[in-house]
mmCIF file of C-alpha atoms in Angstrom:
data_model
loop_
_atom_site.group_PDB
_atom_site.id
_atom_site.type_symbol
_atom_site.label_atom_id
_atom_site.label_comp_id
_atom_site.label_asym_id
_atom_site.label_seq_id
_atom_site.Cartn_x
_atom_site.Cartn_y
_atom_site.Cartn_z
ATOM 1 C CA MET A 3 -31.308 -18.780 3.860
ATOM 2 C CA ARG A 4 -31.440 -19.719 0.268
ATOM 3 C CA PRO A 5 -28.999 -21.907 -1.598
ATOM 4 C CA LEU A 6 -26.339 -20.092 -3.678
ATOM 5 C CA ARG A 7 -26.545 -20.865 -7.349
ATOM 6 C CA ILE A 8 -23.698 -19.895 -9.546
ATOM 7 C CA GLU A 9 -24.101 -19.833 -13.267
ATOM 8 C CA PRO A 10 -21.461 -21.455 -15.545
ATOM 9 C CA PHE A 11 -18.581 -19.186 -16.327
ATOM 10 C CA SER A 12 -15.071 -19.284 -17.528
ATOM 11 C CA PHE A 13 -11.899 -17.515 -16.633
ATOM 12 C CA SER A 14 -8.319 -17.395 -17.949
ATOM 13 C CA TYR A 15 -5.236 -15.827 -16.561
ATOM 14 C CA ASP A 16 -2.878 -14.182 -19.000
ATOM 15 C CA GLY A 17 -1.193 -16.902 -20.966
ATOM 16 C CA HIS A 18 -2.896 -19.720 -19.289
ATOM 17 C CA ASP A 19 -5.547 -22.278 -20.353
ATOM 18 C CA ARG A 20 -9.143 -21.147 -19.956
ATOM 19 C CA LEU A 21 -10.942 -22.646 -16.971
ATOM 20 C CA THR A 22 -14.521 -23.395 -17.519
ATOM 21 C CA TYR A 23 -16.803 -23.944 -14.578
ATOM 22 C CA PRO A 24 -20.177 -25.737 -14.598
ATOM 23 C CA PRO A 25 -23.220 -24.502 -12.814
ATOM 24 C CA LEU A 26 -22.924 -25.153 -9.078
ATOM 25 C CA CYS A 27 -25.227 -24.986 -6.176
ATOM 26 C CA PHE A 28 -24.105 -24.473 -2.580
ATOM 27 C CA GLU A 29 -26.456 -25.082 0.331
ATOM 28 C CA PRO A 30 -26.361 -23.232 3.662
ATOM 29 C CA GLY A 31 -23.810 -24.890 5.902
ATOM 30 C CA LEU A 32 -20.531 -26.539 5.117
ATOM 31 C CA ASN A 33 -19.863 -27.281 1.433
ATOM 32 C CA ILE A 34 -16.644 -29.096 0.416
ATOM 33 C CA LEU A 35 -15.546 -27.963 -3.093
ATOM 34 C CA LYS A 36 -13.792 -30.869 -4.753
ATOM 35 C CA GLY A 37 -11.851 -31.226 -8.002
ATOM 36 C CA ALA A 38 -8.715 -32.513 -9.492
ATOM 37 C CA ASN A 39 -5.453 -30.677 -9.172
ATOM 38 C CA GLY A 40 -5.414 -27.710 -11.499
ATOM 39 C CA SER A 41 -9.133 -27.779 -11.902
ATOM 40 C CA GLY A 42 -9.240 -24.222 -10.640
ATOM 41 C CA LYS A 43 -10.741 -24.443 -7.182
ATOM 42 C CA THR A 44 -8.699 -21.452 -5.905
ATOM 43 C CA THR A 45 -9.614 -19.439 -8.969
ATOM 44 C CA TYR A 46 -13.252 -20.316 -8.430
ATOM 45 C CA LEU A 47 -13.162 -19.058 -4.867
ATOM 46 C CA LYS A 48 -11.370 -15.888 -5.880
ATOM 47 C CA ALA A 49 -13.823 -15.239 -8.566
ATOM 48 C CA LEU A 50 -16.732 -15.547 -6.115
ATOM 49 C CA ALA A 51 -14.816 -13.198 -3.708
ATOM 50 C CA GLY A 52 -14.642 -10.568 -6.403
ATOM 51 C CA LEU A 53 -10.873 -10.674 -6.557
ATOM 52 C CA LEU A 54 -10.864 -11.550 -10.257
ATOM 53 C CA GLY A 55 -13.509 -9.226 -11.521
ATOM 54 C CA GLU A 56 -17.184 -8.510 -10.859
ATOM 55 C CA ARG A 57 -18.732 -11.152 -13.136
ATOM 56 C CA VAL A 58 -19.633 -13.682 -10.423
ATOM 57 C CA HIS A 59 -18.653 -11.544 -7.462
ATOM 58 C CA GLN A 60 -20.739 -12.380 -4.472
ATOM 59 C CA LYS A 61 -21.214 -9.248 -2.367
ATOM 60 C CA GLU A 62 -20.604 -9.569 1.350
ATOM 61 C CA SER A 63 -18.499 -12.746 0.883
ATOM 62 C CA LEU A 64 -15.294 -13.328 2.804
ATOM 63 C CA TYR A 65 -12.280 -15.069 1.256
ATOM 64 C CA MET A 66 -9.522 -16.823 3.254
ATOM 65 C CA SER A 67 -6.430 -17.363 1.167
ATOM 66 C CA GLU A 68 -4.757 -20.801 1.086
ATOM 67 C CA LYS A 69 -1.525 -18.886 1.904
ATOM 68 C CA PRO A 70 -2.651 -16.279 4.401
ATOM 69 C CA SER A 71 -0.063 -13.522 4.708
ATOM 70 C CA PHE A 72 0.158 -11.070 7.546
ATOM 71 C CA PRO A 73 1.811 -7.785 8.310
ATOM 72 C CA SER A 74 4.539 -9.602 10.272
ATOM 73 C CA TYR A 75 5.593 -6.463 12.286
ATOM 74 C CA MET A 76 2.151 -6.025 13.922
ATOM 75 C CA ARG A 77 1.177 -7.458 17.179
ATOM 76 C CA VAL A 78 -1.501 -10.101 17.187
ATOM 77 C CA LYS A 79 -4.010 -7.986 19.144
ATOM 78 C CA ASP A 80 -3.386 -4.956 17.119
ATOM 79 C CA TYR A 81 -3.809 -6.798 13.859
ATOM 80 C CA LEU A 82 -7.123 -8.224 14.967
ATOM 81 C CA MET A 83 -8.210 -4.846 16.363
ATOM 82 C CA ALA A 84 -7.391 -3.140 13.069
ATOM 83 C CA LEU A 85 -9.437 -5.663 11.120
ATOM 84 C CA GLU A 86 -12.249 -5.410 13.584
ATOM 85 C CA SER A 87 -12.455 -1.651 13.426
ATOM 86 C CA ALA A 88 -12.118 -1.620 9.731
ATOM 87 C CA SER A 89 -14.888 -4.147 9.192
ATOM 88 C CA PRO A 90 -18.576 -3.219 9.388
ATOM 89 C CA SER A 91 -19.552 -6.975 9.879
ATOM 90 C CA THR A 92 -17.192 -8.013 12.702
ATOM 91 C CA LYS A 93 -18.587 -10.140 15.541
ATOM 92 C CA GLY A 94 -16.109 -8.440 17.955
ATOM 93 C CA GLU A 95 -15.160 -11.923 19.313
ATOM 94 C CA ALA A 96 -11.382 -11.709 18.718
ATOM 95 C CA ASN A 97 -10.467 -12.195 22.307
ATOM 96 C CA GLU A 98 -12.858 -15.110 22.811
ATOM 97 C CA LEU A 99 -11.463 -16.716 19.701
ATOM 98 C CA LEU A 100 -7.838 -16.202 20.684
ATOM 99 C CA GLU A 101 -8.701 -17.996 23.940
ATOM 100 C CA ARG A 102 -10.503 -20.753 22.240
ATOM 101 C CA PHE A 103 -7.731 -21.378 19.748
ATOM 102 C CA GLY A 104 -5.005 -21.304 22.361
ATOM 103 C CA LEU A 105 -3.429 -18.004 21.150
ATOM 104 C CA HIS A 106 -4.423 -15.796 24.046
ATOM 105 C CA ALA A 107 -0.911 -15.881 25.464
ATOM 106 C CA LYS A 108 0.353 -14.604 22.112
ATOM 107 C CA ARG A 109 -1.893 -11.501 22.071
ATOM 108 C CA GLU A 110 1.102 -9.199 22.595
ATOM 109 C CA ALA A 111 3.448 -11.126 20.307
ATOM 110 C CA ARG A 112 4.432 -9.886 16.919
ATOM 111 C CA ILE A 113 3.064 -11.985 14.175
ATOM 112 C CA GLU A 114 6.508 -12.703 12.810
ATOM 113 C CA SER A 115 7.228 -14.701 15.930
ATOM 114 C CA LEU A 116 4.192 -17.066 15.389
ATOM 115 C CA SER A 117 4.741 -20.601 13.998
ATOM 116 C CA LYS A 118 3.166 -21.591 10.755
ATOM 117 C CA GLY A 119 0.345 -23.363 12.590
ATOM 118 C CA MET A 120 -0.277 -20.373 14.795
ATOM 119 C CA ARG A 121 -0.519 -18.076 11.771
ATOM 120 C CA GLN A 122 -3.026 -20.381 10.249
ATOM 121 C CA LYS A 123 -5.052 -20.253 13.487
ATOM 122 C CA LEU A 124 -4.816 -16.519 13.385
ATOM 123 C CA ALA A 125 -6.128 -16.528 9.720
ATOM 124 C CA LEU A 126 -8.998 -18.703 10.942
ATOM 125 C CA ILE A 127 -9.683 -16.385 13.908
ATOM 126 C CA GLU A 128 -9.926 -13.336 11.569
ATOM 127 C CA THR A 129 -12.329 -15.268 9.425
ATOM 128 C CA LEU A 130 -14.493 -16.650 12.191
ATOM 129 C CA ASN A 131 -14.755 -13.199 13.681
ATOM 130 C CA GLU A 132 -16.775 -12.035 10.740
ATOM 131 C CA ALA A 133 -20.478 -12.372 10.238
ATOM 132 C CA ARG A 134 -21.021 -12.904 6.482
ATOM 133 C CA PRO A 135 -23.562 -14.764 4.394
ATOM 134 C CA LEU A 136 -20.813 -16.398 2.375
ATOM 135 C CA TYR A 137 -17.431 -17.759 3.480
ATOM 136 C CA LEU A 138 -14.882 -18.888 0.913
ATOM 137 C CA LEU A 139 -12.118 -20.804 2.663
ATOM 138 C CA ASP A 140 -9.283 -22.041 0.536
ATOM 139 C CA GLU A 141 -7.384 -24.766 2.347
ATOM 140 C CA PRO A 142 -8.144 -23.310 5.719
ATOM 141 C CA PHE A 143 -6.548 -26.103 7.736
ATOM 142 C CA ASN A 144 -3.100 -26.112 6.127
ATOM 143 C CA GLY A 145 -0.381 -26.447 8.732
ATOM 144 C CA ILE A 146 -2.808 -27.016 11.616
ATOM 145 C CA ASP A 147 -1.903 -30.059 13.736
ATOM 146 C CA LYS A 148 -4.295 -33.040 13.819
ATOM 147 C CA ALA A 149 -4.970 -32.674 17.490
ATOM 148 C CA PHE A 150 -6.552 -29.235 16.774
ATOM 149 C CA MET A 151 -8.447 -30.249 13.705
ATOM 150 C CA PRO A 152 -11.816 -31.217 15.348
ATOM 151 C CA LEU A 153 -12.032 -27.890 17.067
ATOM 152 C CA ALA A 154 -11.090 -26.074 13.887
ATOM 153 C CA LEU A 155 -13.645 -28.026 11.829
ATOM 154 C CA GLU A 156 -16.297 -27.593 14.411
ATOM 155 C CA ALA A 157 -15.709 -23.841 14.466
ATOM 156 C CA VAL A 158 -15.915 -23.534 10.676
ATOM 157 C CA SER A 159 -18.964 -25.705 10.466
ATOM 158 C CA ALA A 160 -20.666 -23.598 13.072
ATOM 159 C CA LEU A 161 -20.501 -20.600 10.957
ATOM 160 C CA LYS A 162 -23.927 -19.200 10.000
ATOM 161 C CA GLY A 163 -24.296 -18.855 6.225
ATOM 162 C CA ILE A 164 -22.916 -20.677 3.226
ATOM 163 C CA VAL A 165 -19.397 -22.033 3.826
ATOM 164 C CA ILE A 166 -17.390 -23.271 0.850
ATOM 165 C CA VAL A 167 -14.161 -25.005 1.704
ATOM 166 C CA THR A 168 -11.510 -26.457 -0.481
ATOM 167 C CA LEU A 169 -9.391 -29.220 1.276
ATOM 168 C CA HIS A 170 -6.042 -30.634 0.408
ATOM 169 C CA GLU A 171 -6.516 -33.689 2.509
ATOM 170 C CA ALA A 172 -9.657 -35.644 3.533
ATOM 171 C CA VAL A 173 -10.819 -34.691 6.995
ATOM 172 C CA ASP A 174 -12.721 -36.769 9.485
ATOM 173 C CA PHE A 175 -15.815 -34.671 10.092
ATOM 174 C CA LYS A 176 -18.940 -36.250 11.610
ATOM 175 C CA GLY A 177 -21.240 -33.256 11.117
ATOM 176 C CA PRO A 178 -23.318 -32.467 8.086
ATOM 177 C CA LEU A 179 -21.482 -31.378 4.934
ATOM 178 C CA ARG A 180 -22.107 -31.421 1.271
ATOM 179 C CA GLU A 181 -19.617 -32.251 -1.367
ATOM 180 C CA VAL A 182 -19.674 -30.201 -4.564
ATOM 181 C CA TYR A 183 -17.642 -31.286 -7.601
ATOM 182 C CA LEU A 184 -16.144 -28.882 -10.162
ATOM 183 C CA MET B 21 -11.852 3.997 9.794
ATOM 184 C CA LYS B 22 -9.974 3.571 13.075
ATOM 185 C CA GLY B 23 -8.671 0.336 11.798
ATOM 186 C CA LEU B 24 -7.397 1.917 8.713
ATOM 187 C CA PHE B 25 -5.571 4.536 10.680
ATOM 188 C CA THR B 26 -4.049 1.843 12.889
ATOM 189 C CA VAL B 27 -2.734 0.202 9.757
ATOM 190 C CA VAL B 28 -1.417 3.463 8.498
ATOM 191 C CA ALA B 29 0.219 4.268 11.777
ATOM 192 C CA TYR B 30 1.746 0.830 11.778
ATOM 193 C CA ARG B 31 3.046 1.252 8.161
ATOM 194 C CA LEU B 32 4.461 4.691 8.862
ATOM 195 C CA PHE B 33 6.000 3.929 12.304
ATOM 196 C CA HIS B 34 7.518 0.677 11.177
ATOM 197 C CA PRO B 35 10.963 0.684 12.878
ATOM 198 C CA LYS B 36 12.757 0.528 9.527
ATOM 199 C CA ILE B 37 10.848 3.584 8.255
ATOM 200 C CA VAL B 38 11.474 5.411 11.411
ATOM 201 C CA ALA B 39 15.154 4.529 10.970
ATOM 202 C CA LEU B 40 15.088 5.888 7.412
ATOM 203 C CA ALA B 41 13.420 9.119 8.601
ATOM 204 C CA VAL B 42 16.246 9.516 11.145
ATOM 205 C CA ILE B 43 18.831 8.853 8.396
ATOM 206 C CA TYR B 44 17.069 11.402 6.232
ATOM 207 C CA LEU B 45 17.121 13.936 9.100
ATOM 208 C CA VAL B 46 20.808 13.429 9.633
ATOM 209 C CA VAL B 47 21.631 13.523 5.994
ATOM 210 C CA GLY B 48 19.485 16.548 5.539
ATOM 211 C CA ALA B 49 21.173 18.326 8.447
ATOM 212 C CA LEU B 50 24.637 17.445 7.047
ATOM 213 C CA LEU B 51 23.649 18.711 3.636
ATOM 214 C CA ALA B 52 22.458 21.954 5.186
ATOM 215 C CA VAL B 53 25.683 22.277 7.113
ATOM 216 C CA TYR B 54 27.684 21.501 4.005
ATOM 217 C CA HIS B 55 25.745 24.082 2.135
ATOM 218 C CA LEU B 56 26.466 26.679 4.755
ATOM 219 C CA ASP B 57 30.129 25.698 4.733
ATOM 220 C CA HIS B 58 30.642 25.433 1.012
ATOM 221 C CA GLY B 59 27.632 26.512 -0.836
ATOM 222 C CA ALA B 60 26.950 29.981 0.580
ATOM 223 C CA PRO B 61 30.493 31.352 0.273
ATOM 224 C CA LEU B 62 30.589 30.122 -3.334
ATOM 225 C CA ILE B 63 27.322 31.795 -4.087
ATOM 226 C CA ASN B 64 28.458 34.947 -2.483
ATOM 227 C CA ARG B 65 31.457 34.913 -4.749
ATOM 228 C CA LEU B 66 29.242 34.884 -7.837
ATOM 229 C CA SER B 67 27.096 37.688 -9.028
ATOM 230 C CA GLU B 68 25.550 36.498 -12.298
ATOM 231 C CA PRO B 69 21.962 35.496 -11.372
ATOM 232 C CA ALA B 70 21.446 32.727 -13.880
ATOM 233 C CA LEU B 71 24.724 31.045 -12.963
ATOM 234 C CA LEU B 72 23.905 31.610 -9.358
ATOM 235 C CA SER B 73 20.631 29.847 -9.565
ATOM 236 C CA ARG B 74 22.118 26.979 -11.513
ATOM 237 C CA LEU B 75 24.856 26.440 -9.006
ATOM 238 C CA TYR B 76 22.359 26.658 -6.196
ATOM 239 C CA PHE B 77 20.193 24.143 -7.934
ATOM 240 C CA TYR B 78 22.937 21.596 -8.583
ATOM 241 C CA ASP B 79 24.687 22.258 -5.285
ATOM 242 C CA THR B 80 21.775 21.414 -3.020
ATOM 243 C CA HIS B 81 19.001 20.062 -5.081
ATOM 244 C CA PHE B 82 21.156 17.477 -6.886
ATOM 245 C CA PHE B 83 22.156 15.816 -3.566
ATOM 246 C CA MET B 84 18.642 16.188 -2.168
ATOM 247 C CA ARG B 85 17.187 14.626 -5.303
ATOM 248 C CA ILE B 86 19.495 11.621 -5.119
ATOM 249 C CA GLY B 87 18.876 11.206 -1.410
ATOM 250 C CA LEU B 88 15.133 11.420 -1.734
ATOM 251 C CA LEU B 89 15.211 9.145 -4.674
ATOM 252 C CA MET B 90 16.812 6.510 -2.522
ATOM 253 C CA LEU B 91 14.683 7.271 0.490
ATOM 254 C CA GLY B 92 11.539 7.163 -1.592
ATOM 255 C CA ALA B 93 12.636 3.875 -3.174
ATOM 256 C CA ILE B 94 13.382 2.163 0.103
ATOM 257 C CA MET B 95 10.409 3.572 1.845
ATOM 258 C CA THR B 96 8.012 2.563 -0.772
ATOM 259 C CA TYR B 97 9.620 -0.874 -0.927
ATOM 260 C CA LYS B 98 9.073 -1.335 2.700
ATOM 261 C CA ILE B 99 5.560 -0.061 2.634
ATOM 262 C CA GLN B 100 4.712 -2.219 -0.377
ATOM 263 C CA GLN B 101 6.206 -5.163 1.345
ATOM 264 C CA GLU B 102 3.357 -5.099 3.795
ATOM 265 C CA ASP B 103 0.804 -5.785 1.140
ATOM 266 C CA ALA B 104 -0.107 -8.863 3.214
ATOM 267 C CA LEU B 105 -3.044 -6.744 4.343
ATOM 268 C CA ASP B 106 -4.426 -6.489 0.796
ATOM 269 C CA ILE B 107 -6.758 -9.396 0.850
ATOM 270 C CA PRO B 108 -8.103 -8.964 4.488
ATOM 271 C CA LEU B 109 -8.611 -5.243 3.894
ATOM 272 C CA VAL B 110 -10.233 -5.649 0.436
ATOM 273 C CA MET B 111 -12.544 -8.133 2.037
ATOM 274 C CA ARG B 112 -13.418 -5.737 4.755
ATOM 275 C CA VAL B 113 -13.218 -2.118 3.459
ATOM 276 C CA GLY B 114 -13.338 -2.565 -0.276
ATOM 277 C CA ARG B 115 -10.921 -1.681 -2.997
ATOM 278 C CA ILE B 116 -11.672 2.070 -3.138
ATOM 279 C CA ARG B 117 -10.871 2.695 0.556
ATOM 280 C CA LEU B 118 -7.786 0.575 0.311
ATOM 281 C CA ALA B 119 -6.634 2.744 -2.560
ATOM 282 C CA LEU B 120 -7.267 5.797 -0.446
ATOM 283 C CA LEU B 121 -5.083 4.171 2.272
ATOM 284 C CA ARG B 122 -2.400 3.538 -0.165
ATOM 285 C CA THR B 123 -2.476 7.134 -1.240
ATOM 286 C CA LEU B 124 -2.675 8.294 2.345
ATOM 287 C CA CYS B 125 0.622 6.644 3.339
ATOM 288 C CA PRO B 126 2.961 8.509 1.037
ATOM 289 C CA THR B 127 0.967 11.732 1.621
ATOM 290 C CA VAL B 128 1.560 11.472 5.370
ATOM 291 C CA VAL B 129 5.164 10.608 4.680
ATOM 292 C CA LEU B 130 5.298 13.792 2.428
ATOM 293 C CA LEU B 131 3.969 15.875 5.261
ATOM 294 C CA GLY B 132 6.308 14.421 7.741
ATOM 295 C CA VAL B 133 9.350 14.918 5.548
ATOM 296 C CA MET B 134 8.191 18.516 4.848
ATOM 297 C CA GLY B 135 7.906 19.161 8.425
ATOM 298 C CA LEU B 136 11.396 17.749 9.149
ATOM 299 C CA SER B 137 12.930 19.698 6.303
ATOM 300 C CA LEU B 138 11.257 22.831 7.495
ATOM 301 C CA LEU B 139 12.632 22.282 11.001
ATOM 302 C CA ILE B 140 16.066 21.823 9.596
ATOM 303 C CA ASN B 141 15.867 24.929 7.489
ATOM 304 C CA LEU B 142 14.458 26.988 10.328
ATOM 305 C CA HIS B 143 17.074 25.759 12.704
ATOM 306 C CA VAL B 144 20.145 25.899 10.389
ATOM 307 C CA TYR B 145 19.258 29.052 8.567
ATOM 308 C CA ALA B 146 17.571 30.781 11.534
ATOM 309 C CA PHE B 147 15.119 32.500 9.237
ATOM 310 C CA ALA B 148 12.650 34.893 10.711
ATOM 311 C CA PRO B 149 9.088 33.614 9.995
ATOM 312 C CA PHE B 150 7.558 35.110 6.941
ATOM 313 C CA SER B 151 10.663 36.834 5.835
ATOM 314 C CA GLU B 152 11.686 36.593 2.195
ATOM 315 C CA GLY B 153 14.189 33.916 2.903
ATOM 316 C CA PHE B 154 11.801 31.967 5.029
ATOM 317 C CA VAL B 155 9.263 31.965 2.099
ATOM 318 C CA ILE B 156 11.920 30.795 -0.354
ATOM 319 C CA HIS B 157 12.991 27.988 1.804
ATOM 320 C CA HIS B 158 9.540 27.059 2.736
ATOM 321 C CA GLY B 159 8.927 26.761 -0.949
ATOM 322 C CA ILE B 160 12.060 24.617 -1.347
ATOM 323 C CA VAL B 161 10.896 22.308 1.397
ATOM 324 C CA LEU B 162 7.629 22.056 -0.353
ATOM 325 C CA VAL B 163 9.423 21.060 -3.551
ATOM 326 C CA TYR B 164 11.545 18.483 -1.651
ATOM 327 C CA GLY B 165 8.306 17.116 -0.228
ATOM 328 C CA VAL B 166 6.772 16.809 -3.643
ATOM 329 C CA TYR B 167 9.949 15.105 -4.815
ATOM 330 C CA VAL B 168 9.313 12.433 -2.064
ATOM 331 C CA VAL B 169 5.851 11.709 -3.252
ATOM 332 C CA TYR B 170 6.925 11.901 -6.828
ATOM 333 C CA TYR B 171 9.763 9.410 -6.397
ATOM 334 C CA THR B 172 7.788 7.295 -4.042
ATOM 335 C CA ALA B 173 5.083 7.099 -6.634
ATOM 336 C CA LEU B 174 7.535 6.383 -9.410
ATOM 337 C CA PHE B 175 9.274 3.577 -7.436
ATOM 338 C CA ASP B 176 5.833 2.247 -6.547
ATOM 339 C CA LEU B 177 5.228 2.012 -10.204
ATOM 340 C CA VAL B 178 8.690 0.552 -11.044
ATOM 341 C CA MET B 179 8.722 -2.029 -8.254
ATOM 342 C CA ASN B 180 5.235 -3.220 -8.367
ATOM 343 C CA ARG B 181 3.689 -2.438 -11.768
ATOM 344 C CA PHE B 182 6.588 -2.657 -14.203
ATOM 345 C CA LYS B 183 5.130 -5.815 -15.388
ATOM 346 C CA THR B 184 3.654 -4.675 -18.740
ATOM 347 C CA LEU B 185 4.800 -2.530 -21.545
ATOM 348 C CA TYR B 186 2.056 -0.070 -20.736
ATOM 349 C CA HIS B 187 3.217 0.418 -17.229
ATOM 350 C CA GLY B 188 6.776 0.692 -18.243
ATOM 351 C CA MET B 189 5.836 3.440 -20.683
ATOM 352 C CA MET B 190 3.877 5.310 -18.011
ATOM 353 C CA VAL B 191 6.956 5.122 -15.697
ATOM 354 C CA VAL B 192 9.228 6.526 -18.430
ATOM 355 C CA LEU B 193 6.713 9.160 -19.375
ATOM 356 C CA ILE B 194 6.227 10.376 -15.831
ATOM 357 C CA ALA B 195 9.977 10.367 -15.197
ATOM 358 C CA LEU B 196 10.689 12.297 -18.376
ATOM 359 C CA LEU B 197 7.944 14.762 -17.700
ATOM 360 C CA GLY B 198 9.156 15.236 -14.160
ATOM 361 C CA ASP B 199 12.746 15.857 -15.150
ATOM 362 C CA VAL B 200 11.917 18.049 -18.061
ATOM 363 C CA LEU B 201 9.739 20.224 -15.941
ATOM 364 C CA MET B 202 12.240 20.406 -13.161
ATOM 365 C CA ASP B 203 14.916 21.665 -15.406
ATOM 366 C CA PHE B 204 15.402 25.406 -15.120
ATOM 367 C CA ASP B 205 15.722 26.003 -18.841
ATOM 368 C CA THR B 206 12.473 24.423 -20.030
ATOM 369 C CA PRO B 207 9.747 26.445 -21.702
ATOM 370 C CA VAL B 208 7.634 26.179 -18.507
ATOM 371 C CA HIS B 209 10.082 28.440 -16.764
ATOM 372 C CA ALA B 210 9.964 30.884 -19.623
ATOM 373 C CA MET B 211 6.271 31.252 -19.517
ATOM 374 C CA ARG B 212 4.675 34.221 -18.058
ATOM 375 C CA VAL B 213 3.949 34.032 -14.309
ATOM 376 C CA PRO B 214 0.199 33.760 -14.395
ATOM 377 C CA LEU B 215 0.332 30.775 -16.678
ATOM 378 C CA ARG B 216 2.993 29.144 -14.536
ATOM 379 C CA MET B 217 0.808 29.795 -11.536
ATOM 380 C CA LEU B 218 -1.975 28.168 -13.270
ATOM 381 C CA LEU B 219 0.118 25.204 -14.239
ATOM 382 C CA THR B 220 1.712 24.749 -10.856
ATOM 383 C CA PHE B 221 -1.170 25.766 -8.598
ATOM 384 C CA PHE B 222 1.386 27.654 -6.540
ATOM 385 C CA PRO B 223 2.673 31.230 -6.520
ATOM 386 C CA VAL B 224 5.932 30.629 -8.319
ATOM 387 C CA SER B 225 8.895 32.808 -8.989
ATOM 388 C CA VAL B 226 9.759 34.043 -5.484
ATOM 389 C CA ALA B 227 12.864 36.125 -5.996
ATOM 390 C CA SER B 228 15.436 36.317 -3.376
ATOM 391 C CA PRO B 229 17.740 39.336 -2.875
ATOM 392 C CA GLU B 230 20.479 37.491 -4.723
ATOM 393 C CA GLY B 231 18.207 37.004 -7.649
ATOM 394 C CA PHE B 232 17.520 33.324 -7.164
ATOM 395 C CA GLN B 233 14.189 32.219 -8.477
ATOM 396 C CA LEU B 234 12.331 29.353 -7.046
ATOM 397 C CA SER B 235 10.420 27.093 -9.358
ATOM 398 C CA VAL B 236 7.733 24.753 -8.012
ATOM 399 C CA SER B 237 6.913 23.159 -11.356
ATOM 400 C CA PRO B 238 7.768 19.674 -9.818
ATOM 401 C CA LEU B 239 4.232 19.932 -8.393
ATOM 402 C CA ILE B 240 2.948 18.877 -11.831
ATOM 403 C CA PRO B 241 4.664 15.559 -12.140
ATOM 404 C CA GLY B 242 4.160 15.009 -8.369
ATOM 405 C CA MET B 243 0.400 15.448 -8.796
ATOM 406 C CA LEU B 244 0.428 13.406 -11.919
ATOM 407 C CA ALA B 245 2.370 10.601 -10.241
ATOM 408 C CA ILE B 246 0.017 10.661 -7.209
ATOM 409 C CA ALA B 247 -3.023 10.542 -9.510
ATOM 410 C CA TYR B 248 -1.507 7.735 -11.511
ATOM 411 C CA MET B 249 -0.663 5.821 -8.407
ATOM 412 C CA SER B 250 -4.184 6.104 -7.020
ATOM 413 C CA LEU B 251 -5.728 5.118 -10.300
ATOM 414 C CA SER B 252 -3.372 2.246 -10.846
ATOM 415 C CA THR B 253 -3.893 1.045 -7.281
ATOM 416 C CA LEU B 254 -7.644 1.052 -7.910
ATOM 417 C CA VAL B 255 -7.280 -0.829 -11.239
ATOM 418 C CA PHE B 256 -4.361 -3.075 -10.515
ATOM 419 C CA THR B 257 -4.810 -4.102 -6.946
ATOM 420 C CA ARG B 258 -7.041 -6.778 -8.285
ATOM 421 C CA LYS B 259 -4.324 -8.336 -10.407
ATOM 422 C CA ARG B 260 -1.944 -8.474 -7.555
ATOM 423 C CA LEU B 261 -4.182 -10.313 -5.215
#
């Protein structure tokens, strides 16, 4: 797999300062996108995901929001089933991932009954269940307890393709990763 | 596509939406009974066709419009609250199919409400199928159904897209167009039948023995509102993500 090179571009929301991004290169594997507060990391990922227009949209990418929201009234298994059947690139591993992430007992539960950490795990599960060449994960470990972090990090780093992650806090990860600065 | 239909089913059979449908059913039945108790005798006492149709219009349609306005508003609000699925679905099925999903939801609601209204009418009025009265009331049910979509679309615009002057203007224009065309005295109603048929895509002017004329011109704003809702979903989903 070839590295992903993004040409410089700029973006501005209505009434906000224009964000200007330098040319960046992301290698296959785990890439940590770093930058000061307000440097536009979330906007950068959204732009690559095509949520802000087509200019730098990377087709086949998958974006995970920093504040994942769910249809709270749906059951966990139905939600994952709906996404699986809607997606042409699903791995079909929702059950295994639920087991691995300790959520199997919650399969029948409505999402509204899940804790914040469980919802974050659910967001990770729906992301990990997709086979994409590019993953854009915005603060994917928010709200996840420290004891679970190694497993979550390992699962994310094991994704095949280019994985771009923004992090709020430093993580203790022994595997290979690359830091990219905005 | 199975996943999309799962989501649609979940959206439509959300307990609160089902509760609203039940409320609609009860209110619709009460209105129908009220009409039988009060409206019909009143109509029978009057002989002048224009006044007759006007009274009929305000007697039943007014309450139904208000009821459907509220129902459409609440229903749309509940459906739109579930936009949590926007990003996951856009990432998986794309914006166009998501827009279709958004349009499909109120359309299915429309069909459901039409079916319920039809059942109420059939039960309460006990019309024989394909009789003149049945055709008239079937037409009214259709108009009510279009009202649902129309107001659903309208409130979709008001609640979610009333963020810019442009959208505000569109809402006002659609509302004005709808209400003008729904009025019995507008030029549309004075047009010759073939032209009205062309405009409404429906055989209008079904005359009852009492001289009541059914107009289905609300189809126009209904269709316009649906078209605008679809387009705006396509264009503006991006901004809401």
